Coordinates of C-alpha atoms and ligand atoms in Angstrom, one line a residue:
M1 CA 84.4 112.2 100.9
E2 CA 87.9 114.2 99.5
I3 CA 90.4 114.4 102.0
Q4 CA 91.8 118.0 101.4
Y5 CA 95.0 119.2 102.7
I6 CA 95.6 122.5 103.8
K7 CA 98.5 124.0 102.7
S8 CA 97.8 127.9 105.2
A9 CA 97.0 129.4 108.1
E10 CA 94.7 131.4 105.8
E11 CA 92.9 128.6 104.2
F12 CA 92.8 126.9 107.4
E13 CA 90.9 129.6 108.9
Q14 CA 88.9 129.9 105.9
I15 CA 87.9 126.0 105.6
K16 CA 86.6 126.9 110.0
K17 CA 84.8 128.7 108.5
E18 CA 83.0 127.2 105.3
N19 CA 82.3 123.7 107.4
E20 CA 79.9 123.3 110.3
F21 CA 82.0 119.6 111.7
L22 CA 86.1 120.2 110.9
V23 CA 88.5 117.6 111.9
V24 CA 92.2 118.0 111.4
D25 CA 94.6 115.4 110.9
F26 CA 98.3 117.0 112.2
F27 CA 100.9 114.5 109.9
S28 CA 104.3 113.7 110.1
E29 CA 106.2 111.6 106.8
D30 CA 108.1 108.7 108.4
C31 CA 105.9 107.8 110.9
P32 CA 104.3 104.4 111.3
P33 CA 101.3 106.2 114.4
C34 CA 100.6 108.3 111.3
E35 CA 100.5 105.6 108.2
K36 CA 98.2 104.0 110.6
L37 CA 95.5 106.2 110.9
A38 CA 95.2 107.4 107.0
P39 CA 93.7 104.6 106.0
I40 CA 91.1 104.9 108.9
Y41 CA 90.8 107.9 108.0
E42 CA 90.5 107.9 105.1
K43 CA 87.4 105.1 105.5
M44 CA 85.6 107.9 108.4
A45 CA 85.6 110.5 105.1
T46 CA 83.2 107.9 103.7
I47 CA 81.4 107.8 107.2
F48 CA 80.5 110.9 107.5
P49 CA 79.8 113.2 105.1
T50 CA 78.4 115.6 107.0
V51 CA 82.7 116.8 108.5
K52 CA 85.0 118.7 105.9
F53 CA 88.1 115.6 106.5
T54 CA 91.3 117.9 106.3
K55 CA 95.3 117.2 107.1
I56 CA 98.1 119.6 107.7
F57 CA 102.0 118.3 106.9
R58 CA 102.7 119.7 110.6
Q59 CA 106.6 120.3 109.9
G60 CA 105.2 122.5 107.1
L61 CA 102.3 124.5 109.2
R62 CA 104.6 124.2 112.6
P63 CA 103.6 128.2 113.3
L64 CA 99.7 127.4 113.4
A65 CA 100.2 123.3 114.7
E66 CA 101.4 125.3 117.5
L67 CA 99.2 127.6 117.7
L68 CA 96.8 124.2 118.3
G69 CA 99.3 123.4 120.7
V70 CA 100.0 120.5 118.3
S71 CA 103.3 119.2 119.6
G72 CA 102.8 115.0 117.9
S73 CA 102.1 113.3 115.1
P74 CA 99.7 112.3 114.8
T75 CA 97.0 114.7 116.0
V76 CA 93.4 115.3 115.4
V77 CA 91.8 118.8 116.0
F78 CA 88.0 118.9 116.0
C79 CA 86.2 121.9 115.2
K80 CA 82.8 122.4 115.4
S81 CA 80.9 126.0 114.2
G82 CA 84.3 127.7 113.9
A83 CA 85.4 126.5 117.6
I84 CA 87.8 123.8 118.4
Q85 CA 86.8 121.6 120.0
E86 CA 89.0 120.6 123.5
E87 CA 89.1 116.6 122.7
R88 CA 91.7 115.6 120.6
L89 CA 93.6 113.1 119.8
S90 CA 97.1 112.0 119.5
G91 CA 99.0 109.5 119.9
E92 CA 98.5 105.7 118.5
I93 CA 94.8 106.3 117.3
K94 CA 92.4 103.8 117.7
E95 CA 89.3 103.6 115.0
N96 CA 86.5 103.6 117.6
D97 CA 88.5 107.1 120.0
L98 CA 87.3 108.6 116.6
V99 CA 84.4 107.2 115.6
F100 CA 82.7 108.1 118.8
I101 CA 84.7 112.1 118.8
L102 CA 83.4 112.1 115.5
E103 CA 79.4 111.3 116.3
K104 CA 79.4 113.1 119.4
L105 CA 80.3 116.3 116.7
S106 CA 78.0 115.7 114.0
G107 CA 75.4 114.3 116.1
A108 CA 75.9 111.5 112.7
S109 CA 76.2 107.6 113.4
A110 CA 78.2 106.1 111.5
E111 CA 77.2 103.7 109.0
E112 CA 78.0 100.3 109.3
I113 CA 80.6 99.1 106.5
K114 CA 80.1 95.0 105.8
T115 CA 82.3 92.8 103.3
E116 CA 80.7 92.2 100.1
D117 CA 81.5 88.6 100.0
G118 CA 79.8 88.7 103.5
V119 CA 82.1 85.0 105.4
R120 CA 85.3 84.5 103.5
K121 CA 86.7 81.6 103.7
T122 CA 90.2 80.3 103.3
D123 CA 93.2 78.3 104.8
L124 CA 94.8 80.3 106.4
C125 CA 95.2 83.6 107.8
I126 CA 97.9 85.1 109.3
I127 CA 97.5 87.1 111.8
G128 CA 99.7 90.7 111.8
N129 CA 102.0 91.9 109.0
G130 CA 105.2 92.9 110.5
P131 CA 108.8 90.5 109.9
A132 CA 106.8 87.1 111.0
G133 CA 104.0 88.1 109.2
I134 CA 105.2 88.6 105.8
T135 CA 107.8 85.9 106.1
A136 CA 104.9 83.4 106.3
A137 CA 102.8 85.0 103.5
I138 CA 105.3 85.2 100.8
Y139 CA 106.5 81.1 102.1
A140 CA 102.7 80.1 101.7
A141 CA 102.2 82.1 98.7
R142 CA 105.0 79.5 97.2
Y143 CA 103.6 76.7 98.5
K144 CA 100.2 77.9 96.5
V145 CA 98.3 77.7 100.2
D146 CA 95.1 79.6 100.1
Q147 CA 95.3 82.8 102.7
I148 CA 94.5 85.7 103.8
M149 CA 97.3 88.5 105.9
V150 CA 95.1 90.7 108.3
G151 CA 97.2 94.1 110.0
D152 CA 96.9 97.3 110.2
L153 CA 100.9 98.2 109.8
A154 CA 103.4 96.5 107.8
G155 CA 106.4 95.9 108.0
G156 CA 104.9 95.8 112.2
L157 CA 107.8 97.2 114.6
M158 CA 110.5 98.0 112.8
T159 CA 108.7 101.1 110.9
S160 CA 110.1 103.0 114.0
S161 CA 113.2 102.4 113.3
H162 CA 115.7 104.3 112.2
K163 CA 118.5 102.8 111.0
I164 CA 118.7 98.9 111.1
C165 CA 122.3 97.7 110.7
N166 CA 121.5 94.1 111.1
F167 CA 119.6 92.5 108.6
P168 CA 121.6 90.5 106.1
S169 CA 122.2 92.2 103.0
Q170 CA 121.2 95.4 104.1
T171 CA 124.4 97.3 105.7
E172 CA 122.7 100.3 107.0
I173 CA 119.2 100.9 105.7
S174 CA 115.5 102.5 107.6
G175 CA 113.2 100.8 109.1
M176 CA 110.3 102.0 106.6
E177 CA 112.2 101.2 103.7
L178 CA 112.7 97.9 104.3
S179 CA 109.4 97.1 105.4
Q180 CA 108.6 98.8 102.3
M181 CA 110.8 96.1 100.1
M182 CA 109.0 93.2 102.0
A183 CA 105.7 94.6 101.7
D184 CA 106.7 95.2 97.7
Q185 CA 107.7 90.9 97.8
V186 CA 104.1 90.3 99.4
N187 CA 102.4 92.4 97.3
A188 CA 104.2 90.8 94.1
L189 CA 103.2 87.8 94.9
E190 CA 99.2 89.0 95.1
V191 CA 98.5 87.6 98.9
P192 CA 95.1 88.6 99.8
Q193 CA 95.3 91.2 102.3
I194 CA 92.9 93.1 105.0
N195 CA 94.4 96.0 106.1
A196 CA 92.6 96.4 109.6
R197 CA 93.5 94.1 113.1
I198 CA 91.2 91.1 114.3
S199 CA 89.4 92.8 116.6
K200 CA 87.9 88.6 117.4
V201 CA 88.0 85.2 117.6
E202 CA 85.6 82.5 118.2
K203 CA 86.4 78.8 117.7
N204 CA 84.2 75.6 115.2
S205 CA 83.8 73.0 113.8
T206 CA 85.6 73.8 110.7
G207 CA 88.1 75.9 112.3
Y208 CA 88.3 78.9 113.7
L209 CA 86.0 82.6 112.7
L210 CA 87.5 85.7 112.6
E211 CA 86.2 88.8 113.1
T212 CA 88.3 92.6 111.8
T213 CA 88.2 96.0 113.5
N214 CA 86.4 96.6 110.1
G215 CA 83.5 94.6 109.9
D216 CA 85.1 91.9 108.3
Q217 CA 84.3 87.9 108.9
I218 CA 87.1 85.5 108.3
Q219 CA 86.4 81.6 108.2
T220 CA 90.2 79.8 108.2
K221 CA 90.8 76.2 109.0
T222 CA 94.4 76.9 110.1
V223 CA 95.3 80.5 111.7
L224 CA 99.2 81.9 112.7
L225 CA 98.9 84.3 114.6
T226 CA 102.2 87.1 113.9
A227 CA 101.0 90.3 116.5
G228 CA 104.1 90.9 117.7
T229 CA 104.2 93.1 121.0
K230 CA 103.1 96.3 122.0
H231 CA 104.7 98.9 123.4
R232 CA 105.7 98.9 127.3
H233 CA 103.8 102.4 129.0
L234 CA 105.5 103.6 132.8
G235 CA 102.6 103.5 134.1
L236 CA 102.2 106.9 135.8
P237 CA 99.1 108.8 136.4
N238 CA 99.0 111.6 134.3
E239 CA 100.8 109.5 131.4
E240 CA 97.7 109.0 128.6
D241 CA 96.9 112.7 128.4
L242 CA 100.5 113.4 127.5
V243 CA 100.6 111.1 124.4
G244 CA 101.5 113.5 121.7
R245 CA 101.7 116.5 124.4
G246 CA 105.5 115.9 125.2
V247 CA 105.5 112.0 125.9
S248 CA 106.3 109.4 123.2
Y249 CA 106.9 105.8 122.3
C250 CA 108.2 106.5 118.9
A251 CA 111.4 108.7 118.5
T252 CA 111.6 108.2 114.6
C253 CA 108.1 109.4 114.1
D254 CA 108.3 112.5 116.5
G255 CA 111.5 113.5 117.0
A256 CA 111.3 115.8 114.6
F257 CA 109.1 118.1 116.9
F258 CA 112.3 118.5 119.4
N259 CA 114.6 120.4 117.1
N260 CA 116.7 121.7 119.0
K261 CA 115.1 121.3 122.6
T262 CA 115.4 118.7 125.8
V263 CA 114.4 115.9 125.9
A264 CA 114.8 112.0 127.6
V265 CA 114.6 108.8 126.4
I266 CA 114.4 106.5 129.3
G267 CA 115.2 103.0 129.0
G268 CA 118.6 101.3 128.2
S269 CA 118.6 98.7 126.0
D270 CA 118.9 98.8 121.6
T271 CA 115.4 100.6 121.5
A272 CA 116.3 103.1 124.2
N273 CA 120.5 103.7 123.0
T274 CA 119.2 103.6 119.0
A275 CA 116.2 106.2 120.4
S276 CA 119.3 108.5 121.8
L277 CA 121.4 107.9 119.3
Y278 CA 118.8 109.2 116.7
L279 CA 117.6 112.5 119.1
A280 CA 120.7 113.8 119.3
Q281 CA 121.0 114.7 115.0
V282 CA 117.9 116.5 115.6
A283 CA 117.8 117.6 119.3
N284 CA 120.3 120.3 121.8
K285 CA 121.0 117.1 124.7
V286 CA 119.8 114.7 124.9
Y287 CA 119.6 112.5 128.9
Q288 CA 118.7 108.9 129.1
V289 CA 117.2 108.0 132.6
Y290 CA 118.3 104.1 133.4
R291 CA 117.7 102.1 136.3
K292 CA 120.4 100.2 135.9
G293 CA 124.3 101.0 136.3
A294 CA 124.5 100.4 132.7
L295 CA 122.9 100.3 129.5
R296 CA 122.8 96.8 127.7
G297 CA 122.8 95.8 123.8
E298 CA 124.7 95.8 120.6
T299 CA 128.0 97.2 121.7
A300 CA 128.0 99.3 118.7
W301 CA 125.2 101.7 119.5
I302 CA 127.2 102.1 123.2
D303 CA 130.2 103.3 122.4
Q304 CA 128.5 105.5 120.1
I305 CA 126.1 107.2 122.8
K306 CA 130.0 107.2 125.6
E307 CA 131.4 109.2 122.3
N308 CA 128.4 111.1 121.8
N309 CA 128.6 115.2 123.7
K310 CA 125.2 115.9 123.4
I311 CA 124.2 112.8 125.2
Q312 CA 124.6 112.6 129.0
V313 CA 123.0 109.1 131.0
I314 CA 121.8 109.1 133.6
Y315 CA 121.7 105.8 135.4
N316 CA 120.6 103.8 138.6
T317 CA 117.1 106.5 138.0
E318 CA 113.8 105.7 137.7
V319 CA 111.7 108.1 136.2
I320 CA 108.9 107.8 138.9
G321 CA 106.6 111.3 138.0
L322 CA 106.0 113.5 135.1
S323 CA 105.7 117.4 135.8
G324 CA 103.3 119.7 133.3
E325 CA 99.8 119.6 132.4
N326 CA 98.7 120.4 129.1
Q327 CA 102.3 120.1 128.1
L328 CA 104.8 118.1 129.4
E329 CA 107.0 120.3 131.3
G330 CA 109.9 117.5 133.1
V331 CA 110.5 114.2 134.5
V332 CA 110.6 113.5 137.9
L333 CA 113.2 111.5 139.1
S334 CA 113.8 108.5 141.6
T335 CA 117.4 109.9 142.5
P336 CA 118.3 113.8 142.3
F337 CA 120.2 115.2 139.0
E338 CA 122.6 117.5 139.8
G339 CA 120.6 118.9 142.8
N340 CA 117.2 119.3 141.2
T341 CA 114.5 115.6 141.6
V342 CA 112.7 117.5 137.9
L343 CA 114.9 117.3 134.9
K344 CA 113.1 120.5 132.9
V345 CA 112.4 118.6 129.7
D346 CA 110.6 119.0 126.3
G347 CA 110.1 116.1 125.5
A348 CA 110.4 112.1 127.0
F349 CA 110.6 109.1 124.8
V350 CA 109.4 105.9 126.8
E351 CA 111.3 102.9 125.6
I352 CA 111.1 100.2 127.9
G353 CA 111.1 97.5 126.2
S354 CA 107.5 95.8 124.9
E355 CA 105.0 93.1 125.8
P356 CA 102.3 90.5 124.2
D357 CA 98.8 91.9 123.6
L358 CA 96.9 89.4 125.3
S359 CA 93.5 89.7 124.2
L360 CA 94.1 87.5 120.3
I361 CA 96.0 85.2 123.0
N362 CA 93.5 84.9 126.0
Q363 CA 91.1 84.2 123.1
L364 CA 92.0 81.9 120.9
G365 CA 93.2 80.1 124.4
L366 CA 97.1 79.6 124.2
A367 CA 99.2 78.9 127.0
T368 CA 102.3 81.3 127.5
D369 CA 105.1 81.7 130.0
E370 CA 105.6 83.9 132.9
G371 CA 105.9 86.4 130.6
N372 CA 103.1 86.2 128.4
Y373 CA 104.3 85.5 125.5
V374 CA 102.7 82.3 122.7
I375 CA 104.3 78.6 123.9
T376 CA 105.1 77.2 121.2
A377 CA 107.1 73.9 119.9
K378 CA 110.1 73.8 117.2
D379 CA 107.4 73.7 114.6
Q380 CA 105.7 77.0 115.6
T381 CA 102.9 74.9 116.9
T382 CA 100.8 76.5 120.2
N383 CA 99.0 74.2 122.3
Q384 CA 95.8 75.1 120.3
S385 CA 95.4 72.5 117.3
G386 CA 95.6 74.4 114.1
V387 CA 96.9 77.4 115.8
W388 CA 100.6 78.4 114.5
A389 CA 102.8 81.4 116.4
A390 CA 105.8 83.2 115.0
G391 CA 107.6 86.5 116.1
D392 CA 108.2 88.5 119.4
I393 CA 105.0 86.7 120.5
T394 CA 106.8 83.3 120.4
N395 CA 108.0 82.3 124.2
G396 CA 111.0 80.5 121.4
S397 CA 113.9 81.5 119.1
N398 CA 112.2 85.5 119.8
N399 CA 113.7 85.9 123.6
F400 CA 116.4 87.5 121.5
R401 CA 113.4 89.5 119.5
Q402 CA 114.8 90.6 116.4
I403 CA 113.8 91.0 112.6
I404 CA 115.9 87.6 111.3
T405 CA 114.6 85.4 114.2
A406 CA 111.0 86.7 113.4
C407 CA 111.8 85.9 109.6
S408 CA 113.0 82.6 111.1
E409 CA 109.6 81.5 113.1
G410 CA 107.6 82.9 110.3
A411 CA 108.7 80.5 107.6
I412 CA 109.0 77.2 110.0
A413 CA 105.4 78.7 110.5
A414 CA 104.1 78.3 107.0
Q415 CA 106.1 75.2 106.0
N416 CA 104.5 73.2 109.1
I417 CA 101.3 75.1 108.2
F418 CA 101.3 74.0 104.9
E419 CA 102.3 69.8 105.7
Y420 CA 99.9 70.1 108.0
L421 CA 96.8 71.1 105.4
Q422 CA 98.6 68.5 102.8
R423 CA 97.0 65.6 104.9
K424 CA 94.0 67.3 105.9
K425 CA 93.5 66.9 102.7
Ligands
FAD1 C1 112.9 101.2 117.2 C2 113.1 100.0 117.5 C3 114.6 99.2 116.3 C4 114.3 98.2 116.7 N1 115.7 97.8 115.4 C5 116.3 96.8 115.2 C6 117.6 96.6 114.1 O1 117.9 96.9 114.1 N2 117.4 95.1 114.0 C7 116.1 94.4 114.0 O2 116.3 92.7 113.4 N3 115.0 94.4 115.0 C8 115.0 95.5 115.6 N4 114.0 95.5 116.2 C9 112.9 94.2 116.2 C10 112.2 93.6 115.5 O3 111.0 95.0 114.8 C11 111.4 93.0 116.2 O4 111.8 92.1 116.5 C12 110.4 92.6 114.4 O5 109.8 93.8 114.3 C13 109.4 91.5 115.3 O6 108.2 90.7 113.9 P1 107.2 90.3 114.3 O7 106.5 90.8 113.2 O8 107.5 89.2 115.3 O9 106.0 91.2 115.1 P2 106.0 93.4 114.8 O10 107.2 94.0 114.2 O11 105.6 93.4 115.7 O12 104.8 92.9 113.7 C14 103.1 92.1 114.4 C15 102.0 93.3 113.8 O13 100.8 92.6 113.7 C16 100.2 93.5 113.6 N5 98.5 93.2 114.5 C17 99.0 93.5 115.7 N6 97.9 93.3 117.0 C18 96.6 92.8 115.6 C19 95.7 92.2 115.3 N7 94.8 92.2 116.7 N8 95.6 91.7 114.7 C20 95.7 91.9 113.2 N9 97.4 92.6 113.5 C21 98.0 92.6 114.7 C22 100.8 94.6 114.2 O14 99.9 95.7 113.5 C23 101.8 94.3 113.4 O15 102.1 94.6 112.1 C24 113.2 97.2 116.8 C25 112.2 97.1 117.5 C26 112.5 99.1 117.0 C27 110.8 98.8 118.3

């Protein structure tokens, strides 16, 4: 079913009247979670034919978004018999959560979408399509390795970087642009790809049977795990409730919603520093709250922060709470700032690093270090025969966690996998 783009509040009211079940995706441009949601949303439109699927460009219809209490992108709002429903989804939206609410809303059950070919057979399955996965796919394609790459965000984590100035050949480029260039290269090499995540892994006599979130099954002789890391959360009681309601993990995606407002950035690394600098271009005031006495990371960013009069760093302070019920009103500080323990802000950007997701690591039986990073040898092999790992997910050179190191490990892994497959022939 076609997804309709709503252009005015009047059109929205009309569609609301005409459709028993309506769903609206408020999206933004240059928003990685919005892009991640797009193919899932399209898939839902084919699965739930009785539901009207629409999209609204949030910045284009800001008064309507505000009226509906939508303050982050993407936010999916549901409507039944003309009434806006309490349930809504925002931030990193998972397919299962969307299916759950749509089934509840419409009373219909999601049809299973199955691949036409049944189980796909391949020599190499690359899990993840960030810089490590893409580089490995490029090298593997040139070695003519039979491969498939599975991932749900081409370019990975760098898509949320507004400015990259340390990737050779690019003096200054946005993460989205660099991602697109890498994706274009892998597409030009006609690497088979599935836009999904691997959700299940099973070891068998010929290698590994993998299952994607789309329901595809892949039987592969070798696996290269490049699934990267996920944003670390503060772990505060109401944090998840306030995601998309003032709390964000991506300044590039949500920064534009805080035009002329006051925001807090939590953290003191390069990611937090660049988030503050980006937000200072949009917001009136940026407070950067850091638990240590000095910012760390690239001196170039730290110098820019010091020179920017919109940014104020609050050192030796932790965020120990979030105030506000349905909308963030402030962050609670461990040490009072200017006599107050609650710092009033409209938005809080949590930039306190990231960590590997253990689900696939455990299913593959991979050995990890104390930080849950996959232990790899110089050739990117792991403790499991037939499984390699590369990029931010490893304990190797990527203690540095950069695009260039992820690419480097991806290239080394691909070369080693090629030799392994040659030996097995
Ligand atoms: C805001 C920000 C700014 C940054 N700026 C810079 C910079 O200026 N310079 C620099 O060099 N680095 C920068 N980095 C770091 C850089 O982005 C990472 O080091 C790099 O992206 C790591 O690449 P990767 O391929 O290992 O992992 P990722 O980029 O994290 O990619 C992993 C991929 O795997 C996918 N995936 C996860 N789970 C699964 C699954 N189960 N199945 C299938 N796929 C899965 C993800 O969707 C993603 O596409 C920045 C990072 C951030 C967040």
